[in-house]
């Protein structure tokens, strides 16, 4: 199974400042079809998860452009250019290139300093 | 607009069974891969299983932790997805989410509100 490792576990940020979350996979996430199925999800307190990014860098509809995804192979990053209060929550990466099983990272908790 | 609404959660004793339902609207279920994901209290997300679409013969796959105990099915005429859970264990206690192709392309990443399953004597 592909292991997804996120860091940091907790990320205190100042409003208006940037934030960055890392996600590393135990093997390359390049699928045999050439695509890389790495997604990012946001889960606000008390809510269902919401997908922000699919296939490394594509923003889902309605996602603010302050969220961006990048990376390749085994190394991926979610960046928030300027953190807002509504960005508080837990962020998860997910790989879908080599399944079953689909595997999530352990989560990164973003909080305001 | 895509909506997913789960139901059927509740309290069940270890060894018991429960069937969760997920009513889908805003899209044609038979066209889509669908996932079940769970979240134990205070923990992260865990993929439970997936059913592929009609074009891929509705093939199902499961996490090792539930294989042989859980079964995903669907009723495309009702636009509904199901998760039959048998031989439940205390470690199956979680909120269960129905989701639409969470790892796919531009269509996907949709989640329901979740339904709580508590396995306890």
Coordinates of N, CA and C in Angstrom, one line a residue:
Chain A
X1 N 0.8 -1.2 0.0 CA 0.0 0.0 0.0 C 0.9 1.2 0.0
X2 N 0.4 2.3 -0.7 CA 1.1 3.6 -0.7 C 0.9 4.3 0.6
X3 N 2.0 4.7 1.3 CA 1.8 5.4 2.5 C 2.0 6.9 2.2
X4 N 1.1 7.7 2.7 CA 1.1 9.2 2.6 C 1.5 9.8 3.9
X5 N 2.6 10.6 3.8 CA 3.1 11.3 5.1 C 3.0 12.8 4.9
X6 N 2.2 13.4 5.8 CA 2.0 14.8 5.8 C 2.8 15.5 6.9
X7 N 3.3 16.7 6.6 CA 3.9 17.5 7.6 C 3.6 19.0 7.3
X8 N 3.6 19.8 8.4 CA 3.6 19.4 9.8 C 2.3 18.8 10.2
X9 N 2.3 18.4 11.5 CA 1.0 17.9 12.1 C 0.1 19.0 12.4
X10 N 0.7 20.1 12.9 CA 0.0 21.3 13.3 C 0.7 22.5 12.7
X11 N -0.1 23.5 12.3 CA 0.4 24.6 11.6 C -0.3 25.9 12.1
X12 N 0.3 26.6 13.1 CA -0.2 27.9 13.5 C 0.2 29.0 12.6
X13 N -0.7 29.7 12.1 CA -0.4 30.8 11.1 C -1.0 32.1 11.5
X14 N -0.4 33.2 11.1 CA -1.0 34.5 11.3 C -1.9 34.9 10.1
X15 N -3.0 35.5 10.4 CA -3.9 35.9 9.4 C -3.2 36.8 8.4
X16 N -3.4 36.5 7.1 CA -2.8 37.2 6.0 C -1.4 36.7 5.6
X17 N -0.9 35.8 6.4 CA 0.4 35.2 6.0 C 0.2 33.9 5.2
X18 N 1.3 33.5 4.5 CA 1.2 32.3 3.7 C 1.3 31.0 4.6
X19 N 0.9 29.9 4.1 CA 1.0 28.6 4.8 C 1.3 27.5 3.7
X20 N 2.1 26.5 4.2 CA 2.5 25.5 3.2 C 2.4 24.1 3.9
X21 N 1.8 23.1 3.3 CA 1.7 21.8 3.8 C 2.3 20.8 2.8
X22 N 3.1 19.9 3.4 CA 3.8 18.9 2.6 C 3.2 17.6 2.7
X23 N 3.2 16.9 1.6 CA 2.7 15.5 1.5 C 3.6 14.7 0.7
X24 N 4.1 13.6 1.3 CA 5.1 12.7 0.6 C 4.5 11.3 0.5
X25 N 4.7 10.7 -0.6 CA 4.2 9.3 -0.8 C 5.4 8.3 -0.8
X26 N 5.1 7.1 -0.5 CA 6.1 6.1 -0.4 C 6.6 5.5 -1.7
X27 N 5.8 5.9 -2.8 CA 6.2 5.6 -4.1 C 5.7 6.6 -5.1
X28 N 6.2 6.7 -6.3 CA 5.8 7.7 -7.2 C 4.3 7.5 -7.5
X29 N 3.6 8.7 -7.6 CA 2.2 8.7 -7.8 C 1.8 8.8 -9.3
X30 N 2.8 8.7 -10.2 CA 2.5 8.8 -11.6 C 1.8 7.5 -12.0
X31 N 0.6 7.6 -12.5 CA -0.2 6.5 -13.0 C 0.3 6.0 -14.3
X32 N -0.1 4.7 -14.7 CA 0.4 4.2 -16.0 C -0.2 5.0 -17.1
X33 N -1.2 5.8 -16.9 CA -1.8 6.6 -18.0 C -1.1 8.0 -18.1
X34 N -0.1 8.2 -17.2 CA 0.6 9.5 -17.2 C 0.1 10.5 -16.3
X35 N -1.2 10.3 -15.8 CA -1.7 11.3 -14.8 C -1.2 11.0 -13.4
X36 N -1.3 12.0 -12.5 CA -0.9 11.8 -11.1 C -2.2 12.2 -10.3
X37 N -2.7 11.2 -9.6 CA -3.9 11.3 -8.8 C -3.6 11.7 -7.4
X38 N -3.3 12.9 -7.2 CA -3.1 13.4 -5.8 C -4.0 14.6 -5.6
X39 N -4.8 14.4 -4.6 CA -5.9 15.4 -4.2 C -5.6 16.0 -2.8
X40 N -6.2 17.2 -2.6 CA -6.2 17.8 -1.3 C -7.6 18.1 -0.8
X41 N -7.8 17.9 0.5 CA -9.1 18.1 1.0 C -9.0 19.0 2.3
X42 N -10.0 19.8 2.5 CA -10.1 20.6 3.7 C -11.3 20.1 4.5
X43 N -11.1 20.0 5.8 CA -12.3 19.7 6.7 C -12.3 20.7 7.8
X44 N -13.3 21.6 7.7 CA -13.5 22.6 8.7 C -14.2 21.9 9.9
X45 N -14.0 22.5 11.1 CA -14.6 21.9 12.3 C -16.1 21.6 12.2
X46 N -16.5 20.3 12.4 CA -17.9 19.9 12.4 C -18.4 19.7 11.0
X47 N -17.6 19.8 10.0 CA -18.1 19.7 8.6 C -17.5 18.4 7.9
X48 N -18.2 18.1 6.8 CA -17.6 17.1 5.9 C -16.4 17.6 5.2
X49 N -15.6 16.7 4.8 CA -14.4 17.1 3.9 C -14.9 17.8 2.6
X50 N -14.1 18.6 2.1 CA -14.3 19.3 0.8 C -13.1 19.2 0.0
X51 N -13.2 18.8 -1.3 CA -12.0 18.7 -2.1 C -11.6 20.1 -2.6
X52 N -10.3 20.4 -2.5 CA -9.8 21.7 -3.0 C -9.1 21.6 -4.3
X53 N -8.3 20.5 -4.4 CA -7.4 20.3 -5.5 C -7.5 18.9 -6.0
X54 N -7.5 18.6 -7.3 CA -7.4 17.3 -7.9 C -6.2 17.2 -8.9
X55 N -5.7 16.0 -9.1 CA -4.6 15.8 -10.0 C -3.5 16.9 -9.8
X56 N -3.0 17.0 -8.5 CA -1.9 17.8 -8.1 C -2.2 19.3 -8.0
X57 N -2.7 19.9 -9.1 CA -2.7 21.3 -9.2 C -4.0 21.9 -9.7
X58 N -5.0 21.2 -9.9 CA -6.3 21.7 -10.5 C -7.2 22.0 -9.3
X59 N -7.6 23.3 -9.3 CA -8.6 23.7 -8.2 C -10.0 23.3 -8.6
X60 N -10.7 22.8 -7.6 CA -12.1 22.5 -7.8 C -12.9 23.8 -7.9
X61 N -14.1 23.6 -8.5 CA -15.0 24.8 -8.7 C -15.3 25.5 -7.4
X62 N -15.2 26.8 -7.3 CA -15.5 27.5 -6.1 C -14.4 27.7 -5.1
X63 N -13.3 27.0 -5.4 CA -12.2 27.1 -4.4 C -11.4 28.4 -4.7
X64 N -11.2 29.2 -3.6 CA -10.5 30.5 -3.8 C -9.1 30.3 -4.4
X65 N -8.7 31.2 -5.2 CA -7.4 31.1 -5.9 C -6.2 31.3 -4.9
X66 N -6.4 31.6 -3.7 CA -5.3 31.6 -2.7 C -4.8 30.2 -2.4
X67 N -5.6 29.2 -2.8 CA -5.1 27.8 -2.6 C -4.5 27.3 -3.9
X68 N -3.3 26.7 -3.8 CA -2.6 26.1 -5.0 C -1.9 24.8 -4.6
X69 N -1.9 24.0 -5.6 CA -1.2 22.7 -5.3 C -0.1 22.5 -6.3
X70 N 1.0 21.9 -5.9 CA 2.1 21.6 -6.8 C 2.8 20.4 -6.4
X71 N 3.8 20.0 -7.2 CA 4.6 18.8 -6.9 C 4.6 17.8 -8.0
X72 N 5.3 16.7 -7.8 CA 5.4 15.6 -8.8 C 6.1 14.4 -8.1
X73 N 5.9 13.3 -8.8 CA 6.5 12.0 -8.3 C 6.0 11.6 -6.9
X74 N 6.8 12.0 -5.9 CA 6.5 11.6 -4.5 C 6.4 12.8 -3.5
X75 N 6.5 14.0 -4.1 CA 6.6 15.2 -3.2 C 5.6 16.2 -3.7
X76 N 4.7 16.6 -2.8 CA 3.6 17.5 -3.1 C 3.4 18.5 -2.1
X77 N 2.8 19.7 -2.5 CA 2.6 20.8 -1.5 C 1.3 21.5 -1.8
X78 N 0.6 21.8 -0.7 CA -0.5 22.7 -0.8 C -0.1 24.0 -0.2
X79 N -0.4 25.1 -0.9 CA 0.0 26.4 -0.4 C -1.3 27.3 -0.3
X80 N -1.3 28.0 0.8 CA -2.4 29.1 1.0 C -1.6 30.4 0.9
X81 N -1.9 31.2 0.0 CA -1.1 32.4 -0.2 C -1.2 33.4 0.9
X82 N -2.5 33.6 1.4 CA -2.8 34.5 2.5 C -3.9 33.9 3.3
X83 N -3.6 33.4 4.5 CA -4.5 32.7 5.3 C -5.6 33.6 5.8
X84 N -6.9 33.1 5.7 CA -8.0 33.8 6.2 C -8.6 32.9 7.3
X85 N -9.5 33.6 8.2 CA -10.0 32.9 9.3 C -10.8 31.6 8.9
X86 N -11.5 31.7 7.8 CA -12.3 30.5 7.3 C -11.4 29.3 6.8
X87 N -10.1 29.5 6.8 CA -9.2 28.4 6.4 C -8.9 27.5 7.5
X88 N -9.3 27.8 8.7 CA -9.0 26.9 9.9 C -9.7 25.6 9.7
X89 N -8.9 24.5 10.0 CA -9.4 23.2 9.8 C -8.3 22.2 9.6
X90 N -8.7 21.0 9.2 CA -7.6 20.0 9.0 C -7.6 19.7 7.5
X91 N -6.4 19.6 7.0 CA -6.1 19.4 5.6 C -5.5 18.0 5.3
X92 N -6.1 17.3 4.3 CA -5.6 15.9 4.0 C -5.2 15.8 2.6
X93 N -4.2 15.1 2.3 CA -3.9 14.7 0.9 C -4.4 13.2 0.7
X94 N -4.6 12.9 -0.5 CA -5.1 11.6 -0.9 C -4.5 11.1 -2.2
X95 N -4.0 9.9 -2.2 CA -3.5 9.3 -3.5 C -4.5 8.3 -4.1
X96 N -4.7 8.5 -5.4 CA -5.6 7.5 -6.1 C -5.0 6.9 -7.3
X97 N -3.7 7.0 -7.3 CA -2.9 6.4 -8.5 C -2.7 4.9 -8.4
X98 N -2.6 4.4 -7.2 CA -2.3 3.0 -7.0 C -3.3 2.5 -5.9
X99 N -4.4 2.0 -6.4 CA -5.4 1.5 -5.5 C -6.0 0.2 -6.0
X100 N -6.6 -0.7 -5.2 CA -6.9 -0.4 -3.8 C -5.6 -0.6 -2.9
X101 N -5.6 0.1 -1.8 CA -6.5 1.0 -1.3 C -6.2 2.5 -1.7
X102 N -7.2 3.4 -1.8 CA -6.9 4.8 -1.8 C -6.4 5.1 -0.4
X103 N -5.4 6.0 -0.3 CA -4.8 6.3 1.0 C -4.7 7.8 1.3
X104 N -5.1 8.1 2.5 CA -5.0 9.5 2.9 C -3.7 9.8 3.7
X105 N -3.3 11.0 3.7 CA -2.3 11.4 4.7 C -3.0 11.5 6.1
X106 N -2.1 11.7 7.1 CA -2.7 11.8 8.5 C -3.3 13.1 8.8
X107 N -3.2 14.1 8.0 CA -3.8 15.4 8.3 C -2.9 16.4 8.9
X108 N -3.2 17.7 8.5 CA -2.5 18.8 9.1 C -3.5 19.8 9.6
X109 N -3.4 20.1 10.9 CA -4.3 21.1 11.5 C -3.8 22.5 11.4
X110 N -4.6 23.3 10.7 CA -4.3 24.7 10.5 C -5.1 25.5 11.5
X111 N -4.4 26.3 12.3 CA -5.0 27.2 13.3 C -4.4 28.6 13.2
X112 N -5.2 29.5 13.7 CA -4.7 30.9 13.7 C -3.9 31.2 15.0
X113 N -2.8 31.8 14.8 CA -1.9 32.2 16.0 C -2.6 33.2 16.9
Chain B
X1 N -27.1 20.7 -9.2 CA -26.2 20.6 -8.1 C -26.1 19.2 -7.5
X2 N -25.0 18.7 -7.2 CA -24.8 17.4 -6.7 C -25.1 17.4 -5.2
X3 N -25.9 16.4 -4.8 CA -26.2 16.2 -3.3 C -26.1 14.8 -3.0
X4 N -25.5 14.5 -1.9 CA -25.4 13.1 -1.3 C -25.9 13.2 0.1
X5 N -26.9 12.3 0.4 CA -27.4 12.3 1.7 C -27.4 10.9 2.3
X6 N -26.6 10.7 3.4 CA -26.5 9.4 4.0 C -27.6 9.2 5.0
X7 N -27.9 7.9 5.3 CA -28.9 7.6 6.4 C -28.6 6.2 6.8
X8 N -29.2 5.8 8.0 CA -29.1 4.4 8.4 C -28.1 4.2 9.6
X9 N -27.4 5.2 10.0 CA -26.5 5.0 11.1 C -27.2 4.8 12.4
X10 N -26.5 4.4 13.4 CA -27.1 4.2 14.7 C -26.2 3.3 15.6
X11 N -26.8 2.9 16.7 CA -26.1 2.0 17.7 C -26.3 0.6 17.4
X12 N -25.2 -0.2 17.4 CA -25.4 -1.6 17.1 C -24.4 -2.4 18.0
X13 N -24.7 -3.6 18.4 CA -23.8 -4.4 19.2 C -22.7 -5.0 18.4
X14 N -21.6 -5.3 19.0 CA -20.5 -6.0 18.3 C -21.1 -7.3 17.7
X15 N -20.7 -7.6 16.5 CA -21.2 -8.8 15.8 C -22.5 -8.6 15.0
X16 N -23.1 -7.4 15.2 CA -24.3 -7.1 14.5 C -24.1 -6.5 13.1
X17 N -25.2 -6.2 12.5 CA -25.2 -5.7 11.1 C -25.9 -4.4 11.0
X18 N -25.6 -3.6 10.0 CA -26.2 -2.3 9.7 C -26.1 -2.1 8.2
X19 N -27.1 -1.4 7.6 CA -27.1 -1.0 6.2 C -27.2 0.5 6.1
X20 N -26.2 1.1 5.5 CA -26.2 2.5 5.3 C -26.7 2.8 3.9
X21 N -27.4 3.9 3.7 CA -27.9 4.3 2.4 C -27.3 5.7 2.1
X22 N -27.2 5.9 0.8 CA -26.8 7.2 0.3 C -27.6 7.6 -0.9
X23 N -28.5 8.6 -0.7 CA -29.3 9.1 -1.8 C -28.6 10.2 -2.6
X24 N -28.5 9.9 -3.9 CA -27.7 10.9 -4.7 C -28.7 11.7 -5.6
X25 N -28.4 12.9 -5.8 CA -29.2 13.7 -6.8 C -28.2 14.7 -7.5
X26 N -28.7 15.2 -8.6 CA -27.9 16.1 -9.4 C -27.0 15.5 -10.4
X27 N -27.0 14.1 -10.5 CA -26.1 13.4 -11.4 C -26.7 12.0 -11.6
X28 N -26.2 11.3 -12.6 CA -26.6 9.9 -12.8 C -25.6 9.0 -12.2
X29 N -26.1 8.3 -11.2 CA -25.2 7.4 -10.4 C -24.5 6.4 -11.2
X30 N -25.2 5.8 -12.2 CA -24.6 4.7 -13.0 C -23.3 5.2 -13.8
X31 N -23.2 6.5 -14.0 CA -22.0 7.0 -14.7 C -20.8 7.2 -13.9
X32 N -20.9 7.0 -12.6 CA -19.8 7.5 -11.7 C -19.3 6.4 -10.7
X33 N -18.0 6.5 -10.5 CA -17.3 5.8 -9.4 C -17.9 6.5 -8.1
X34 N -18.1 5.6 -7.1 CA -18.6 6.1 -5.8 C -17.8 5.5 -4.7
X35 N -17.5 6.3 -3.6 CA -16.7 5.8 -2.5 C -17.4 5.9 -1.2
X36 N -17.0 5.0 -0.3 CA -17.4 5.2 1.2 C -16.1 5.4 1.9
X37 N -16.1 6.5 2.8 CA -15.0 6.9 3.6 C -15.5 7.0 5.0
X38 N -14.7 6.6 6.0 CA -15.1 6.8 7.4 C -14.1 7.5 8.2
X39 N -14.6 8.1 9.4 CA -13.7 8.8 10.2 C -14.1 8.5 11.7
X40 N -13.2 7.8 12.4 CA -13.4 7.5 13.8 C -13.3 8.7 14.6
X41 N -14.0 8.8 15.7 CA -14.0 10.0 16.6 C -12.6 10.5 16.8
X42 N -12.4 11.8 16.4 CA -11.2 12.5 16.7 C -10.0 12.0 15.8
X43 N -10.3 11.2 14.8 CA -9.2 10.6 14.0 C -9.3 11.2 12.5
X44 N -8.4 10.7 11.7 CA -8.4 11.1 10.3 C -9.3 10.3 9.4
X45 N -9.2 10.5 8.1 CA -10.0 9.9 7.1 C -9.5 8.5 6.7
X46 N -10.4 7.5 6.6 CA -10.0 6.2 6.1 C -10.9 5.7 5.0
X47 N -10.4 5.4 3.9 CA -11.1 4.9 2.7 C -11.7 3.5 3.1
X48 N -12.9 3.3 2.8 CA -13.6 2.0 3.1 C -13.7 1.1 1.9
X49 N -14.2 1.7 0.8 CA -14.4 0.9 -0.4 C -14.9 1.8 -1.5
X50 N -15.0 1.2 -2.7 CA -15.4 1.9 -3.9 C -16.2 1.0 -4.9
X51 N -17.1 1.5 -5.5 CA -17.8 0.9 -6.6 C -17.5 1.6 -7.9
X52 N -17.1 1.0 -8.9 CA -16.8 1.6 -10.2 C -18.2 1.8 -10.9
X53 N -18.2 2.5 -12.1 CA -19.4 2.8 -12.8 C -19.9 1.7 -13.7
X54 N -21.0 1.9 -14.3 CA -21.6 0.9 -15.1 C -20.7 0.4 -16.3
X55 N -20.0 1.4 -16.8 CA -19.1 1.1 -17.9 C -17.9 0.1 -17.5
X56 N -17.7 0.1 -16.2 CA -16.7 -0.8 -15.6 C -17.3 -1.9 -14.8
X57 N -18.5 -2.2 -15.1 CA -19.2 -3.4 -14.6 C -19.4 -3.3 -13.1
X58 N -19.5 -2.1 -12.5 CA -19.8 -1.9 -11.1 C -18.8 -2.7 -10.2
X59 N -17.6 -2.9 -10.7 CA -16.6 -3.6 -9.8 C -16.4 -2.9 -8.5
X60 N -16.3 -3.7 -7.4 CA -16.1 -3.1 -6.1 C -14.7 -3.5 -5.6
X61 N -14.2 -2.6 -4.8 CA -12.9 -2.9 -4.1 C -13.1 -2.4 -2.6
X62 N -12.3 -3.0 -1.7 CA -12.5 -2.7 -0.3 C -11.1 -2.5 0.4
X63 N -11.2 -1.8 1.5 CA -10.0 -1.7 2.4 C -9.9 -3.1 3.1
X64 N -8.6 -3.4 3.4 CA -8.4 -4.7 4.0 C -9.1 -4.9 5.3
X65 N -9.3 -3.8 6.0 CA -9.9 -3.8 7.4 C -11.4 -4.2 7.3
X66 N -12.0 -4.1 6.1 CA -13.5 -4.4 6.1 C -13.8 -5.5 5.0
X67 N -12.8 -5.9 4.3 CA -13.0 -6.9 3.2 C -13.6 -8.2 3.8
X68 N -14.6 -8.7 3.2 CA -15.3 -9.9 3.7 C -16.4 -9.6 4.7
X69 N -16.5 -8.4 5.2 CA -17.5 -8.0 6.1 C -18.5 -7.0 5.6
X70 N -17.9 -6.0 4.8 CA -18.7 -5.0 4.2 C -19.0 -5.2 2.7
X71 N -20.1 -4.8 2.2 CA -20.5 -4.9 0.8 C -21.1 -3.6 0.3
X72 N -20.6 -3.1 -0.8 CA -21.1 -1.9 -1.4 C -22.1 -2.4 -2.6
X73 N -23.2 -1.8 -2.6 CA -24.1 -2.1 -3.7 C -24.8 -0.8 -4.2
X74 N -25.5 -0.8 -5.2 CA -26.2 0.4 -5.7 C -27.5 0.0 -6.4
X75 N -28.4 0.9 -6.4 CA -29.7 0.8 -7.1 C -29.8 2.0 -8.0
X76 N -29.4 1.9 -9.2 CA -29.3 3.0 -10.1 C -30.7 3.6 -10.4
X77 N -31.8 2.7 -10.3 CA -33.1 3.2 -10.6 C -33.6 4.1 -9.5
X78 N -33.0 3.9 -8.3 CA -33.3 4.8 -7.1 C -32.2 5.9 -7.0
X79 N -31.2 5.8 -7.8 CA -30.0 6.7 -7.7 C -29.4 6.6 -6.3
X80 N -29.3 5.4 -5.8 CA -28.9 5.3 -4.4 C -27.7 4.3 -4.3
X81 N -26.9 4.5 -3.3 CA -25.7 3.7 -3.0 C -25.9 3.1 -1.6
X82 N -25.4 1.9 -1.3 CA -25.6 1.3 0.0 C -24.3 0.7 0.5
X83 N -24.2 0.6 1.8 CA -23.1 -0.1 2.4 C -23.6 -1.0 3.5
X84 N -23.6 -2.3 3.1 CA -24.0 -3.4 4.1 C -22.8 -3.7 5.0
X85 N -23.0 -3.6 6.3 CA -21.9 -3.8 7.2 C -22.3 -5.0 8.1
X86 N -21.5 -6.1 8.1 CA -21.8 -7.3 8.9 C -20.6 -7.5 9.8
X87 N -20.9 -8.3 10.8 CA -19.8 -8.7 11.8 C -19.1 -7.5 12.3
X88 N -19.9 -6.5 12.7 CA -19.3 -5.2 13.2 C -18.5 -5.3 14.4
X89 N -17.4 -4.5 14.4 CA -16.5 -4.5 15.6 C -16.5 -3.1 16.2
X90 N -16.0 -3.0 17.4 CA -16.0 -1.7 18.1 C -15.2 -0.8 17.3
X91 N -14.1 -1.2 16.6 CA -13.2 -0.4 15.8 C -13.9 0.1 14.5
X92 N -15.1 -0.3 14.2 CA -15.8 0.2 13.1 C -16.6 1.5 13.5
X93 N -16.6 1.8 14.7 CA -17.3 3.1 15.2 C -16.7 4.3 14.5
X94 N -17.5 5.0 13.7 CA -17.1 6.1 12.9 C -18.2 6.8 12.3
X95 N -18.0 8.0 11.8 CA -18.9 8.7 10.9 C -18.6 8.1 9.5
X96 N -19.6 7.7 8.8 CA -19.4 7.1 7.4 C -19.9 8.1 6.4
X97 N -19.0 8.4 5.5 CA -19.4 9.4 4.4 C -19.5 8.6 3.1
X98 N -20.5 9.0 2.3 CA -20.7 8.6 1.0 C -20.0 9.7 0.1
X99 N -19.2 9.4 -0.9 CA -18.5 10.4 -1.6 C -18.5 10.0 -3.1
X100 N -18.4 11.0 -4.0 CA -18.3 10.8 -5.4 C -16.9 10.9 -5.9
X101 N -16.3 9.7 -6.3 CA -15.1 9.7 -7.0 C -14.0 10.7 -6.5
X102 N -13.7 10.5 -5.2 CA -12.9 11.4 -4.5 C -11.5 11.6 -5.1
X103 N -11.0 10.6 -5.8 CA -9.6 10.7 -6.3 C -9.5 11.0 -7.8
X104 N -10.7 11.3 -8.4 CA -10.7 11.4 -9.9 C -10.4 12.8 -10.4
X105 N -11.1 13.1 -11.5 CA -10.8 14.3 -12.2 C -11.7 15.4 -11.9
X106 N -12.1 16.2 -12.9 CA -12.9 17.4 -12.6 C -14.2 17.1 -12.0
X107 N -14.8 16.0 -12.4 CA -16.1 15.6 -11.7 C -15.6 14.8 -10.5
X108 N -16.1 15.1 -9.4 CA -15.8 14.3 -8.2 C -15.4 15.1 -7.0
X109 N -15.1 14.4 -6.0 CA -14.7 15.1 -4.7 C -15.9 15.5 -3.9
X110 N -17.1 15.0 -4.3 CA -18.4 15.4 -3.5 C -18.5 14.5 -2.3
X111 N -19.0 15.1 -1.2 CA -19.2 14.3 0.0 C -20.6 14.6 0.6
X112 N -21.1 13.5 1.2 CA -22.4 13.7 2.0 C -22.0 14.3 3.4
X113 N -23.0 14.4 4.2 CA -22.9 15.0 5.5 C -22.4 13.9 6.5
X114 N -22.5 12.7 6.2 CA -22.1 11.6 7.0 C -23.1 11.1 7.9
X115 N -23.0 9.8 8.4 CA -23.9 9.2 9.3 C -23.1 8.4 10.3
X116 N -23.4 8.6 11.6 CA -22.6 8.0 12.7 C -23.0 6.6 13.0
X117 N -22.0 5.7 13.0 CA -22.2 4.3 13.4 C -21.5 4.1 14.7
X118 N -22.2 3.6 15.7 CA -21.5 3.3 17.0 C -21.7 1.8 17.3
X119 N -20.6 1.1 17.4 CA -20.6 -0.3 17.7 C -20.2 -0.5 19.2
X120 N -21.2 -0.8 20.0 CA -20.9 -0.9 21.4 C -21.9 -1.8 22.1
X121 N -21.5 -2.5 23.2 CA -22.4 -3.3 23.9 C -23.0 -2.6 25.1

